[in-house]
Tab-separated table of C-alpha atoms and ligand atoms in Angstrom:
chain	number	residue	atom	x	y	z
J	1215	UNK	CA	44.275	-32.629	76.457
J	1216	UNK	CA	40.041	-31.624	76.248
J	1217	UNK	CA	40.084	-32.103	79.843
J	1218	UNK	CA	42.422	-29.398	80.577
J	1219	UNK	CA	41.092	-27.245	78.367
J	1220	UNK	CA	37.784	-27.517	79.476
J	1221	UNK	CA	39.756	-27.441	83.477
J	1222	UNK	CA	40.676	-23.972	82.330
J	1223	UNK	CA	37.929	-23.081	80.601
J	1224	UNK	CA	35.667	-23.460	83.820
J	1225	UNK	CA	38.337	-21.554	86.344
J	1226	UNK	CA	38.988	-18.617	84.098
J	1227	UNK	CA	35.685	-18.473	83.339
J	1228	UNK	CA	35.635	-16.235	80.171
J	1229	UNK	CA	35.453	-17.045	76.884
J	1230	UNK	CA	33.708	-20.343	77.651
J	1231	UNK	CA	31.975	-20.804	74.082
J	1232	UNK	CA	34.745	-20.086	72.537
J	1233	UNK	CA	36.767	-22.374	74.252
J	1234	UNK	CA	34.381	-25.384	74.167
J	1235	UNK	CA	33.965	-24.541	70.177
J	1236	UNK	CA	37.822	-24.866	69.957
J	1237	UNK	CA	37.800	-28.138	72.298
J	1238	UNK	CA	35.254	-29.942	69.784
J	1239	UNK	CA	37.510	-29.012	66.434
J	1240	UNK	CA	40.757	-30.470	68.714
J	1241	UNK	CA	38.599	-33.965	69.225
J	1242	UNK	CA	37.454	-33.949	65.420
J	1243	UNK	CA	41.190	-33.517	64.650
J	1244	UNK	CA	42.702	-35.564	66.790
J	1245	UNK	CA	39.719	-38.040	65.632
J	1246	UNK	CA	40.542	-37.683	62.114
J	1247	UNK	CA	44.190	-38.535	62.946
J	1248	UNK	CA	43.051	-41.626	64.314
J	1249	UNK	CA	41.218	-42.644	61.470
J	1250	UNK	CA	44.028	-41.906	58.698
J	1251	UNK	CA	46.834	-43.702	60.189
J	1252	UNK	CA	44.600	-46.430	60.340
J	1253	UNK	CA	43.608	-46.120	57.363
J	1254	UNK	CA	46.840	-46.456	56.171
J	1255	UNK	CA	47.435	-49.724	57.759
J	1256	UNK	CA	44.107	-50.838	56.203
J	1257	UNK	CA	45.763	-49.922	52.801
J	1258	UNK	CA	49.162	-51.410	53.678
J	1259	UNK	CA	47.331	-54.210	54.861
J	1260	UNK	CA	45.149	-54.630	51.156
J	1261	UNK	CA	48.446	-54.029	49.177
J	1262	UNK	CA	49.799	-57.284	50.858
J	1263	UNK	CA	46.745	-59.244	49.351
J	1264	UNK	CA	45.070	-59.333	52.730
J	1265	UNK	CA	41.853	-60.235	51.477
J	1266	UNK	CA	39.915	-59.687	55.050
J	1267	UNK	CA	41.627	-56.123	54.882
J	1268	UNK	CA	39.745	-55.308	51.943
J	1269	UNK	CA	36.490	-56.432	53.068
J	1270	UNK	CA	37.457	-53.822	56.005
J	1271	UNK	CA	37.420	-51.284	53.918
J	1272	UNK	CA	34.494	-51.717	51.738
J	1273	UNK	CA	32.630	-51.968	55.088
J	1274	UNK	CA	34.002	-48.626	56.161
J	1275	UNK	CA	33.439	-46.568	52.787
J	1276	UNK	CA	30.524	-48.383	51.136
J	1277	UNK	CA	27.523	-46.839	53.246
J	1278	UNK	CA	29.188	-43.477	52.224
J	1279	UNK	CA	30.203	-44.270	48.824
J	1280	UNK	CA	26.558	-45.343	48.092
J	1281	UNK	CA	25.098	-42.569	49.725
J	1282	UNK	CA	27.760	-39.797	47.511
J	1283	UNK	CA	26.876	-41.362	44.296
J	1284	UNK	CA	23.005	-41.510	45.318
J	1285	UNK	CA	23.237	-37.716	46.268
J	1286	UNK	CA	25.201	-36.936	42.640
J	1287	UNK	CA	22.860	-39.270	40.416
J	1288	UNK	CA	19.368	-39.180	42.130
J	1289	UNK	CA	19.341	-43.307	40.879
J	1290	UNK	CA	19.492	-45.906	43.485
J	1291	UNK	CA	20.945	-48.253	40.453
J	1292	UNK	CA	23.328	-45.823	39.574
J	1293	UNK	CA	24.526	-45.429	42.809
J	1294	UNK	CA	25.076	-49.241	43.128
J	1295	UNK	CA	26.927	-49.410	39.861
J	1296	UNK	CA	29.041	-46.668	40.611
J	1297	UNK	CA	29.639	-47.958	44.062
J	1298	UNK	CA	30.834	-51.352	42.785
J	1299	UNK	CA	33.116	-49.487	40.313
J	1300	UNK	CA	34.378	-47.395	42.896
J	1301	UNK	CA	35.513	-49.898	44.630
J	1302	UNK	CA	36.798	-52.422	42.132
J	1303	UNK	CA	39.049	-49.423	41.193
J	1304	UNK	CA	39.967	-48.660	44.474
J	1305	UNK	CA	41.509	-52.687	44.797
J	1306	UNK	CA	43.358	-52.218	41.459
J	1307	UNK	CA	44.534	-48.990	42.042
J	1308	UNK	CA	45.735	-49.118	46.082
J	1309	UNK	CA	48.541	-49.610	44.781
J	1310	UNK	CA	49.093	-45.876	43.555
J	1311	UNK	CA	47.508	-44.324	46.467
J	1312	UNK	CA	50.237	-42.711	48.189
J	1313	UNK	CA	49.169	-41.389	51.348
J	1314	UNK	CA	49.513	-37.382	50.952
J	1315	UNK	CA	45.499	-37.228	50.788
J	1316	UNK	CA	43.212	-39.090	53.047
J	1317	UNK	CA	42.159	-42.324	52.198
J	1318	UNK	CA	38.318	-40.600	52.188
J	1319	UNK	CA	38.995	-38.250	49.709
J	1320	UNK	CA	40.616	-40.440	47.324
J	1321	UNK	CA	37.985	-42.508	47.501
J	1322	UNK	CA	35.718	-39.801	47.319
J	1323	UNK	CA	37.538	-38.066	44.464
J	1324	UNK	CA	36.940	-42.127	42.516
J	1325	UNK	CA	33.237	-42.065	42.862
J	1326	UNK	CA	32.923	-38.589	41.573
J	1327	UNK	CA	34.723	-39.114	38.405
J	1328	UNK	CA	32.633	-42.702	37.901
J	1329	UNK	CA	29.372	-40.293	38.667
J	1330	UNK	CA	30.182	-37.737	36.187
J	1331	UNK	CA	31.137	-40.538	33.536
J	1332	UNK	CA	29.311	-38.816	30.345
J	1333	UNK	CA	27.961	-42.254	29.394
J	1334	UNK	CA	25.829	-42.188	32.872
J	1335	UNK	CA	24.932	-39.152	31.971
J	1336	UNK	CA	23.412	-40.174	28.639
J	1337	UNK	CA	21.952	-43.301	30.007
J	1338	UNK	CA	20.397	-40.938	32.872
J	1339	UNK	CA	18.503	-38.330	30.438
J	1340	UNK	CA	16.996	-41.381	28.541
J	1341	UNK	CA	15.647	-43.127	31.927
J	1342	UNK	CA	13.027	-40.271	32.368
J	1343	UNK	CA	10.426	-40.448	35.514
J	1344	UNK	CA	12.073	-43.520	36.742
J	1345	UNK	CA	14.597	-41.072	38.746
J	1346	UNK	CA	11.798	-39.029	40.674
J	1347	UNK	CA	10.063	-42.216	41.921
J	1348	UNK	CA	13.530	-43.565	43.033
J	1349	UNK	CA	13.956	-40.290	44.940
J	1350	UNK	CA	10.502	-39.807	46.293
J	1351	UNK	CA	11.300	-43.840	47.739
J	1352	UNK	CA	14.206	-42.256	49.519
J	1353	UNK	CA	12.844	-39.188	50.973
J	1354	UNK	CA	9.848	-41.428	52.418
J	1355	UNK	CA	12.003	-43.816	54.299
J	1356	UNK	CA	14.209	-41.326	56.015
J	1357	UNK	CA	11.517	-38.852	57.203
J	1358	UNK	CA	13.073	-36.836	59.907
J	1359	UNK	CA	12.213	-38.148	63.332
J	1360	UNK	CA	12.553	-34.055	64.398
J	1361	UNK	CA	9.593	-33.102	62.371
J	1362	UNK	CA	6.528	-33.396	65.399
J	1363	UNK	CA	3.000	-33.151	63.693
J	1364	UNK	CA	2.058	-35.252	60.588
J	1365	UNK	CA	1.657	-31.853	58.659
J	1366	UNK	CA	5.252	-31.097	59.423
J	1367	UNK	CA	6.535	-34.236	58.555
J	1368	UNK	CA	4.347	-34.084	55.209
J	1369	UNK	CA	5.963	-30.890	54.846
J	1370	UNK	CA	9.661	-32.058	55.572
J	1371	UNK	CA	9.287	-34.673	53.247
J	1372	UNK	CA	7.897	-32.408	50.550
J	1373	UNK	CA	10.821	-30.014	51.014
J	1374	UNK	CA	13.302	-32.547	50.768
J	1375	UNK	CA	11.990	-33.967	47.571
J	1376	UNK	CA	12.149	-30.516	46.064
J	1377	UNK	CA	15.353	-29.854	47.577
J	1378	UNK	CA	17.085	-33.141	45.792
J	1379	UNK	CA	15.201	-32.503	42.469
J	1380	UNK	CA	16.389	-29.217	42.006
J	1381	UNK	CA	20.063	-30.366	43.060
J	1382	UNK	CA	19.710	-33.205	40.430
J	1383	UNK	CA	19.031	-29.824	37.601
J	1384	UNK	CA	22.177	-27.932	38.550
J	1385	UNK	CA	25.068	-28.592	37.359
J	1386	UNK	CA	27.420	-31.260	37.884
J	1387	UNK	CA	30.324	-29.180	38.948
J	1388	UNK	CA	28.031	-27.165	41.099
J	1389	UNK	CA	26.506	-30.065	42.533
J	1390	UNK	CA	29.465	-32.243	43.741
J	1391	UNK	CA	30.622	-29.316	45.937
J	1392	UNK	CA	27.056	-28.707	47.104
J	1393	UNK	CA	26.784	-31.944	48.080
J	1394	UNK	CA	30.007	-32.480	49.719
J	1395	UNK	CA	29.386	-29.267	51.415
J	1396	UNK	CA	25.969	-29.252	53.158
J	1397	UNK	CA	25.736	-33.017	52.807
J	1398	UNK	CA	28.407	-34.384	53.222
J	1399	UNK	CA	29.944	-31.725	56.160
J	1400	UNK	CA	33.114	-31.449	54.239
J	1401	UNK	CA	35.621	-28.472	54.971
J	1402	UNK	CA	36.158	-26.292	51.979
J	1403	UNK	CA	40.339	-27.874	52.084
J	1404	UNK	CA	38.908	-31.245	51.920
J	1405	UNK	CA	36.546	-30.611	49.071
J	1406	UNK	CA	39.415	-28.895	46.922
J	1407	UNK	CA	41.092	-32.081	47.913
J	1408	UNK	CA	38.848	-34.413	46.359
J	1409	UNK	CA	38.397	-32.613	43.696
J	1410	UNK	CA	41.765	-31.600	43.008
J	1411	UNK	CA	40.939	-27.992	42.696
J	1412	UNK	CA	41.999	-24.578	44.899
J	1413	UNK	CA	39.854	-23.797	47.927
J	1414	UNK	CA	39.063	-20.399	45.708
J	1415	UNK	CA	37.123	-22.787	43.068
J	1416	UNK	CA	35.726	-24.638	45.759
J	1417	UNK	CA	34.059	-21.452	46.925
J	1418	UNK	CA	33.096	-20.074	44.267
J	1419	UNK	CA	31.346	-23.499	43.146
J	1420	UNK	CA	29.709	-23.842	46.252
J	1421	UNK	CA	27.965	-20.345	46.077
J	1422	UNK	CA	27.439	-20.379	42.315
J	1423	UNK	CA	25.837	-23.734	43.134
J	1424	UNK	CA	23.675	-22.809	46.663
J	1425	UNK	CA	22.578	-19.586	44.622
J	1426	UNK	CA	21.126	-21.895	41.471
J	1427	UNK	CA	19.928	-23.968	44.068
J	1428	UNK	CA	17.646	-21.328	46.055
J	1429	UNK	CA	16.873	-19.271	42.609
J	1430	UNK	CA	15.110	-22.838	41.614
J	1431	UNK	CA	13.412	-23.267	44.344
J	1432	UNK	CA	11.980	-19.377	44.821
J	1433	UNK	CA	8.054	-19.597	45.420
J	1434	UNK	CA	8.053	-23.176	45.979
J	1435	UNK	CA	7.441	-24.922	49.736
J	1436	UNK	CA	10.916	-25.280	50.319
J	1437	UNK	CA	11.341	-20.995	50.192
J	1438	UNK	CA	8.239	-20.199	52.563
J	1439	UNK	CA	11.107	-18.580	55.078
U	1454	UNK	CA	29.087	-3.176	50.521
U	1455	UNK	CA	25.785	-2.791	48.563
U	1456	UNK	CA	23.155	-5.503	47.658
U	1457	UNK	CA	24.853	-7.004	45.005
U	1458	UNK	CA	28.096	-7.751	47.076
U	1459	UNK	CA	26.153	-8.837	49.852
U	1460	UNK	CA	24.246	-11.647	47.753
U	1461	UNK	CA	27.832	-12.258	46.298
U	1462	UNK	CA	29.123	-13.366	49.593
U	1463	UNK	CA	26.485	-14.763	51.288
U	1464	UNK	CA	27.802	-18.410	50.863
U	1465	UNK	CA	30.814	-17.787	52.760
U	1466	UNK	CA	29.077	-15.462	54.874
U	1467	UNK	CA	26.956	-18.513	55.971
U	1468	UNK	CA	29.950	-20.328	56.711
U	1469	UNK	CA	31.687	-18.271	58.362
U	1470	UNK	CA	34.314	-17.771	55.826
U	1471	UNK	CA	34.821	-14.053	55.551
U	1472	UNK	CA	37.439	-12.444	57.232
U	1473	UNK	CA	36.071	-9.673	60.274
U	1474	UNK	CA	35.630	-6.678	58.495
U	1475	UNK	CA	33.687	-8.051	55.821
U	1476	UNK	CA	31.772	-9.715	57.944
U	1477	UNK	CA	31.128	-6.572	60.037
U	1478	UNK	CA	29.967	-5.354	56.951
U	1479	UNK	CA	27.623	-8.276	55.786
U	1480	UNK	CA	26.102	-7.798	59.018
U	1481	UNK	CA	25.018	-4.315	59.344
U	1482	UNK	CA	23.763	-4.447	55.915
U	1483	UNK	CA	21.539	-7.626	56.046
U	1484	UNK	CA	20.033	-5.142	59.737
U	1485	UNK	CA	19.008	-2.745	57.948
U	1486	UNK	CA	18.405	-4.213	53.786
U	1487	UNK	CA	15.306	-6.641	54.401
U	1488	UNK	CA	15.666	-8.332	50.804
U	1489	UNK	CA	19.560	-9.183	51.470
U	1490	UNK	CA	18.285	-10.485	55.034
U	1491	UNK	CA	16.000	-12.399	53.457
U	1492	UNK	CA	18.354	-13.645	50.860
U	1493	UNK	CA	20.669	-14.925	53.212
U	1494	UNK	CA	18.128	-16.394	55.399
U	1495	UNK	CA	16.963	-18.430	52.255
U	1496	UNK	CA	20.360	-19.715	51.779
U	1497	UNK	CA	20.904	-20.725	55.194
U	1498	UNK	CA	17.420	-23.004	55.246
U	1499	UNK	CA	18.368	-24.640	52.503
U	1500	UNK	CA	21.387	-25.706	53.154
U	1501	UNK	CA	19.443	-26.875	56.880
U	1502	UNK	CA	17.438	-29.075	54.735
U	1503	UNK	CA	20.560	-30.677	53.052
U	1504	UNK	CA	21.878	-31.152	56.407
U	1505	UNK	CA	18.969	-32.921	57.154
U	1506	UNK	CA	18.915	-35.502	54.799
U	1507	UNK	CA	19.716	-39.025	56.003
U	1508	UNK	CA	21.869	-41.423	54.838
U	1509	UNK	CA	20.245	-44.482	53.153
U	1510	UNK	CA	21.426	-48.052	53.886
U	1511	UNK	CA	22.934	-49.524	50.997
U	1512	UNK	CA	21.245	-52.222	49.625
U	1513	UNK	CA	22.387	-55.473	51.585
U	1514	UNK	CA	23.999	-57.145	48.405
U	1515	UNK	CA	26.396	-54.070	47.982
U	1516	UNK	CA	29.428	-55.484	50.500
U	1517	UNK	CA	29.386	-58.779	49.093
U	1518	UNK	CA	28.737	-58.252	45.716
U	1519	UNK	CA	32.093	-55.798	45.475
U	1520	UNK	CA	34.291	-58.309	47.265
U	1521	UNK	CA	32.545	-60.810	45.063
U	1522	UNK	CA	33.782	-58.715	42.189
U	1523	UNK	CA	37.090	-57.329	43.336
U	1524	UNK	CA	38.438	-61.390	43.938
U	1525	UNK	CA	37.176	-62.460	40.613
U	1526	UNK	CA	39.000	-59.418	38.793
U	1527	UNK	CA	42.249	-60.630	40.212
U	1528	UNK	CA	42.451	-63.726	38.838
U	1529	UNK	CA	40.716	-62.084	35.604
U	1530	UNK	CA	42.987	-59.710	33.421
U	1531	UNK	CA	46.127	-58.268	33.884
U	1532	UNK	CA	45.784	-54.841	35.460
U	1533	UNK	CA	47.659	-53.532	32.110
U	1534	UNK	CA	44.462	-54.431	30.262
U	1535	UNK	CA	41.793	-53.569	33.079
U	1536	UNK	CA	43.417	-49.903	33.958
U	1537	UNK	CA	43.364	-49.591	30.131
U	1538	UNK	CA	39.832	-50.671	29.912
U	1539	UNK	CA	38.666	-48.264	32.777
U	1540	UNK	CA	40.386	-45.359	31.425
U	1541	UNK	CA	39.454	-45.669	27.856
U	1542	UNK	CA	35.381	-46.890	28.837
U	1543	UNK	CA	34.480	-43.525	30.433
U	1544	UNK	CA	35.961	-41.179	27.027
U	1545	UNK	CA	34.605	-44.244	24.399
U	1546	UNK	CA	31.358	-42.489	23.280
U	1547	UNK	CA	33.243	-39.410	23.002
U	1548	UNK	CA	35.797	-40.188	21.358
U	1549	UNK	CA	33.771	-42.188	18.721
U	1550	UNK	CA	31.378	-39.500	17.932
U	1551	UNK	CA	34.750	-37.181	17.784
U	1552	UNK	CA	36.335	-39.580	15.453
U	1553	UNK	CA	32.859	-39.881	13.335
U	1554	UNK	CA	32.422	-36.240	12.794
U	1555	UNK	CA	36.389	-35.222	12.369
U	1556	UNK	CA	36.572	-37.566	9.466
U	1557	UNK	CA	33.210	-37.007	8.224
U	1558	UNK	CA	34.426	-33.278	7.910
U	1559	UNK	CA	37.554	-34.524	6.620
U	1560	UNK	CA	36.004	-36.539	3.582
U	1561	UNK	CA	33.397	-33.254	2.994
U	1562	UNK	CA	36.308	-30.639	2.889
U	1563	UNK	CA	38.532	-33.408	0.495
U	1564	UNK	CA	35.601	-34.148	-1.726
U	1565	UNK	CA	34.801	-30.368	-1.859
U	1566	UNK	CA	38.877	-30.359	-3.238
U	1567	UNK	CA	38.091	-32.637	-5.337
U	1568	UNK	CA	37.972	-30.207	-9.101
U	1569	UNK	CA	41.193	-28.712	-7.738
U	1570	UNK	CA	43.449	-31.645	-7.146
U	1571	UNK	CA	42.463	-32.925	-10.870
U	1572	UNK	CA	45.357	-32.565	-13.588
U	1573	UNK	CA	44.948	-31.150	-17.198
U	1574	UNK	CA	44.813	-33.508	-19.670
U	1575	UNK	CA	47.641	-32.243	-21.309
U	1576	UNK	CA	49.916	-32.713	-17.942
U	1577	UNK	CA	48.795	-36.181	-17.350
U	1578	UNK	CA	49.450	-36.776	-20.457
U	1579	UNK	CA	52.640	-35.884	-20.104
U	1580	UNK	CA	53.527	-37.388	-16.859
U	1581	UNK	CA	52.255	-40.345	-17.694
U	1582	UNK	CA	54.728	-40.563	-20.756
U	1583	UNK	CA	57.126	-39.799	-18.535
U	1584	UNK	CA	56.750	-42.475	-15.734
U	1585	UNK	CA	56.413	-44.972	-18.400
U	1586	UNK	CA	59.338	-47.270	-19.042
U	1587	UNK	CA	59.213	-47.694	-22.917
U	1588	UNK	CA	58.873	-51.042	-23.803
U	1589	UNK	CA	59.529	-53.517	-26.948
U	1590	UNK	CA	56.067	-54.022	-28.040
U	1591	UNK	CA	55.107	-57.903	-28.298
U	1592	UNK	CA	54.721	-57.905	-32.314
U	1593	UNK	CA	53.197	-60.721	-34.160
U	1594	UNK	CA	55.240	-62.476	-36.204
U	1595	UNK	CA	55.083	-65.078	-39.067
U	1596	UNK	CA	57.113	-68.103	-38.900
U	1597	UNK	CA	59.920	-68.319	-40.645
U	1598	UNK	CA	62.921	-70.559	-41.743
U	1599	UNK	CA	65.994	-70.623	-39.232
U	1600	UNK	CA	68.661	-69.355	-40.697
U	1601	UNK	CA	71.195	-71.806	-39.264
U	1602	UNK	CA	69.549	-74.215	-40.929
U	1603	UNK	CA	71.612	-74.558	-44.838
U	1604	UNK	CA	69.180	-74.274	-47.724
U	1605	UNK	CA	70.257	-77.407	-49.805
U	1606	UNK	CA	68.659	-79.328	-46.674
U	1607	UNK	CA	65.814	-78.142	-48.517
U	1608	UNK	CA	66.730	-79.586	-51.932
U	1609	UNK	CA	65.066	-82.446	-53.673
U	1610	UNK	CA	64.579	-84.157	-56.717
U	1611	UNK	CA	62.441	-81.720	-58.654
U	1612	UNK	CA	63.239	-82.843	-62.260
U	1613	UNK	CA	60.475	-80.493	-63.634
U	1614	UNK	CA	61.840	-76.877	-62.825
U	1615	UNK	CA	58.784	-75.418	-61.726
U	1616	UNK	CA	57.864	-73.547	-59.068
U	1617	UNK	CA	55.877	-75.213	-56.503
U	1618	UNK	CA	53.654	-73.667	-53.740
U	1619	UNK	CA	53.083	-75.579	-50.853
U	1620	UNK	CA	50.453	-75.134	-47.749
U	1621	UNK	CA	52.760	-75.943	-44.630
U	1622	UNK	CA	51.455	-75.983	-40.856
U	1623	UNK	CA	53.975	-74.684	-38.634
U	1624	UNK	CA	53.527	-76.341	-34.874
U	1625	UNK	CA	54.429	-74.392	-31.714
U	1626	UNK	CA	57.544	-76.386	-31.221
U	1627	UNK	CA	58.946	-75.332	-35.291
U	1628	UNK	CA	58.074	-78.782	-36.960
U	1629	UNK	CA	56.888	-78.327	-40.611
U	1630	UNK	CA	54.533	-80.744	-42.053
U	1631	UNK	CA	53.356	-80.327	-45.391
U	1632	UNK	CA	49.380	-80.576	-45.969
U	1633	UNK	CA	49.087	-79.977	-49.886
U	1634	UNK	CA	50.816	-78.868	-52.741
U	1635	UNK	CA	48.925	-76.144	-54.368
U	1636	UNK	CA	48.593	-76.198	-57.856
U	1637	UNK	CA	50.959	-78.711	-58.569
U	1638	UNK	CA	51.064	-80.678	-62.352
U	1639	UNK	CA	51.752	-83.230	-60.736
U	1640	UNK	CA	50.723	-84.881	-56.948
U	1641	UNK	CA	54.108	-87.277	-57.207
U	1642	UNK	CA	56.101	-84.362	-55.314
U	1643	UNK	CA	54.271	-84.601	-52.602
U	1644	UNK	CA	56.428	-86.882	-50.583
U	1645	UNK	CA	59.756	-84.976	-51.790
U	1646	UNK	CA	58.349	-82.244	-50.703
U	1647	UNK	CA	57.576	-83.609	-46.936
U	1648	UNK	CA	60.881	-85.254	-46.568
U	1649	UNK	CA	62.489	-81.853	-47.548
U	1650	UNK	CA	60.631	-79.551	-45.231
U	1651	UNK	CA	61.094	-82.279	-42.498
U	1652	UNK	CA	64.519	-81.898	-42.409
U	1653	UNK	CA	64.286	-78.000	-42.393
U	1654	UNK	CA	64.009	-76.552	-38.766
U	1655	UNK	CA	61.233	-73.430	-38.872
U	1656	UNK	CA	61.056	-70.872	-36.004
U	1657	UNK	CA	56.875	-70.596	-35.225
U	1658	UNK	CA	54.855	-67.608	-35.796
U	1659	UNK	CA	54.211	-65.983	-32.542
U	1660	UNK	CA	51.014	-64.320	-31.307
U	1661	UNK	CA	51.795	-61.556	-28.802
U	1662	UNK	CA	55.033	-62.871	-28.333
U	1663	UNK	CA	53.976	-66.319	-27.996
U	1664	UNK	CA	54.516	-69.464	-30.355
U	1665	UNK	CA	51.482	-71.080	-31.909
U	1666	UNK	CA	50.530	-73.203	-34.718
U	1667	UNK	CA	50.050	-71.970	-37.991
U	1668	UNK	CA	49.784	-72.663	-41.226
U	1669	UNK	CA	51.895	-70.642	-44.455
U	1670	UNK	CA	52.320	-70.628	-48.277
U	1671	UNK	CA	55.018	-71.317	-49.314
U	1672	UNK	CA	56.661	-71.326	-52.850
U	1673	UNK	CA	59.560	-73.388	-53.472
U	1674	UNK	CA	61.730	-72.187	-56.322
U	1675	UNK	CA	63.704	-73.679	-58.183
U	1676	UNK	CA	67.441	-72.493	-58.388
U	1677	UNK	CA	69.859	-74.019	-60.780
U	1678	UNK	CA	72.897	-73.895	-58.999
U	1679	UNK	CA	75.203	-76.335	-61.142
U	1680	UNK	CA	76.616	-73.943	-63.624
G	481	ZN	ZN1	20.666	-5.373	50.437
């Protein structure tokens, strides 16, 4: 199917971005596809007490899981908790998981509501500078290979640690959809889906949230544009 | 469009989420307004830099330690008592503190009541009597010879016509026994005088409605009764 497209593309000449643009989202679709019908044989499969399909699936989701709940809670210890609860509700509750979402977003929408758990929350505000060295450990590690000169990567690595500590202050609602959106790469449909709200909250939750985002971090090295 | 609009739809704007006219609009204002064009620029780098952040690696326990989990909560509760768990463990602070500060209120607003739920005297009074179920008082009461019992049982041979008193105790169970003869000319009565009330059955004084021992004067008269 992308090879014809991309056949006619070529001979007709016009158009050509366009038509490679609209190639790619086929591929991610079709890719996506893929992925959720076999995701629902990895569920069928874990609702027959397959115990090797489950393991599957926590090897799929669990990078991403981590790395949601890391994004949402700024705590590497969080994150683990929540990821182990995420998934220990995911076993016991495969069972209701009917198949009209993606198996992503349900997981996605689990983690979440285990992230914005008020008792996390309390257990957060009392754990003080602990979070910023957790984050500044993070930012370190995955310096961007893109940056060239040491002052740029200094630089990068400054930005990002602003950039996360000023998502950590906004909130929670705000920040999910942030994160999911320039994060995460979610589309605005999938987002709503996760969170089980319109695609009008999802936008408006986004921009409320990118606009608290960039009034925080006005005058500092991450706003030198 | 002015500023304010702009800056209003410069999220979607950024991803490409506006239908063509507005963002025909959006564009030819951010030309020629250099704050919204820098607004939106600002918008668009940051979210670059949230692109850019990398994924972490889990830490290497993770996997292991879920499936770990996951097979040891199988065999552990019933999923009745887990999904209840989960649900409730999440609201539990809460709904405690709700709980704590709803009846707190409740037990201020009551005890704040308090002078207006108290009766008058005179009502109370009054409902109380009315409540009440009357009932026979427990009297104390003396003990006293049983009437089925006939009098001549009493009778003995007093040849002197006098009157005699006589100190009697009275047991729980209504046995007489005579302990002295009060003033008597003469003491020779005495045993008379025990064999007669021996053979005389005596209902005990009672105490709150109960029998006890006691002990009673008694005068013994003497009636003719032969003419
Ligand atoms: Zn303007």
């Amino acid at each position: 199917m992308m090879v014809s497209i991309f056949g006619v593309s070529s001979n007709i000449k016009i158009g050509h971005l366009a038509m490679i643009r609209l190639a790619s989202t086929l591929n991610e679709t079709i890719c996506d596809t893929v992925y959720a019908s076999e995701d629902l044989q990895l569920v069928e499969r874990v609702r027959q007490g397959e115990t090797y399909a489950f393991e599957q699936l926590v090897d799929k989701y669990h990078k991403s899981v981590y790395n949601l709940a890391l994004r949402l809670t700024q705590d590497s210890e969080e994150a683990y908790d929540i990821a182990q609860e995420t998934f220990l509700k995911v076993y016991k509750n495969i069972g209701q998981f009917r198949g009209d979402s993606e198996l992503k977003t349900w997981i996605y929408r689990i983690t979440v509501n285990h992230a914005s758990n008020q008792l996390r929350w309390w257990k957060r505000r009392f754990k003080s500078r602990s979070i910023s060295l957790d984050a500044d450990l993070d930012f370190s590690i995955n310096l961007s290979s893109s940056a060239h000169s040491p002052e740029e990567k200094t630089l990068a690595s400054e930005q990002r640690r602003l950039i996360l500590q000023s998502l950590n202050k906004i909130k929670f609602d705000f920040r999910v959809a942030v994160v999911l959106r320039d994060i995460e790469g979610f589309s605005y449909e999938e987002i709503a889906q996760t969170l089980d709200v319109s695609v009008g909250t999802v936008k408006s939750r986004i921009a409320r949230g990118r606009e608290e985002l960039r009034e925080r971090l006005k005058g500092t090295l991450c706003n030198k544009v | 469009m002015n500023c304010t609009q702009v800056r209003k739809n410069a999220s979607l704007y950024v991803d490409h989420q506006l239908p063509a006219p507005l963002l025909q609009q959006m564009t030819d204002h951010a030309l020629t307004c250099a704050e919204c064009s820098k607004y939106i620029e600002q918008i668009r780098h940051n979210i670059r830099l949230l692109a850019n952040i990398e994924a972490v690696a889990p830490p290497a326990k993770l996997k292991s330690d879920i499936i770990a989990k996951a097979s040891s909560k199988k065999r552990e509760l019933s999923s009745l008592i887990y999904n209840f768990a989960l649900y409730t463990k999440p609201k539990l602070t809460g709904y405690s503190v709700g709980a704590v500060v709803t009846c707190l209120l409740f037990f201020t607003v009551l005890y704040q009541l308090k002078p207006t739920f108290r009766l008058s005297k005179d009502f109370e009074d009054k409902l109380i009597a009315a409540i009440t179920v009357p009932e026979e008082p427990l009297r104390d009461t003396l003990p006293r010879v049983e009437l089925a019992n006939p009098i001549v049982e009493l009778t003995f041979g007093n040849n002197n016509r006098e009157d005699i008193f006589v100190i009697t105790e009275v047991s729980m169970q209504g046995e007489a026994k005579l302990i002295e003869l009060v003033d008597s000319p003469n003491n020779a009565q005495f045993e008379n005088v025990a064999a007669a009330l021996k053979r005389a059955s005596f209902k005990p004084a009672t105490k709150a409605g109960k029998p006890i021992n006691s002990r009673i004067l008694l005068l013994i008269q003497t009636i003719d009764v032969r003419g």
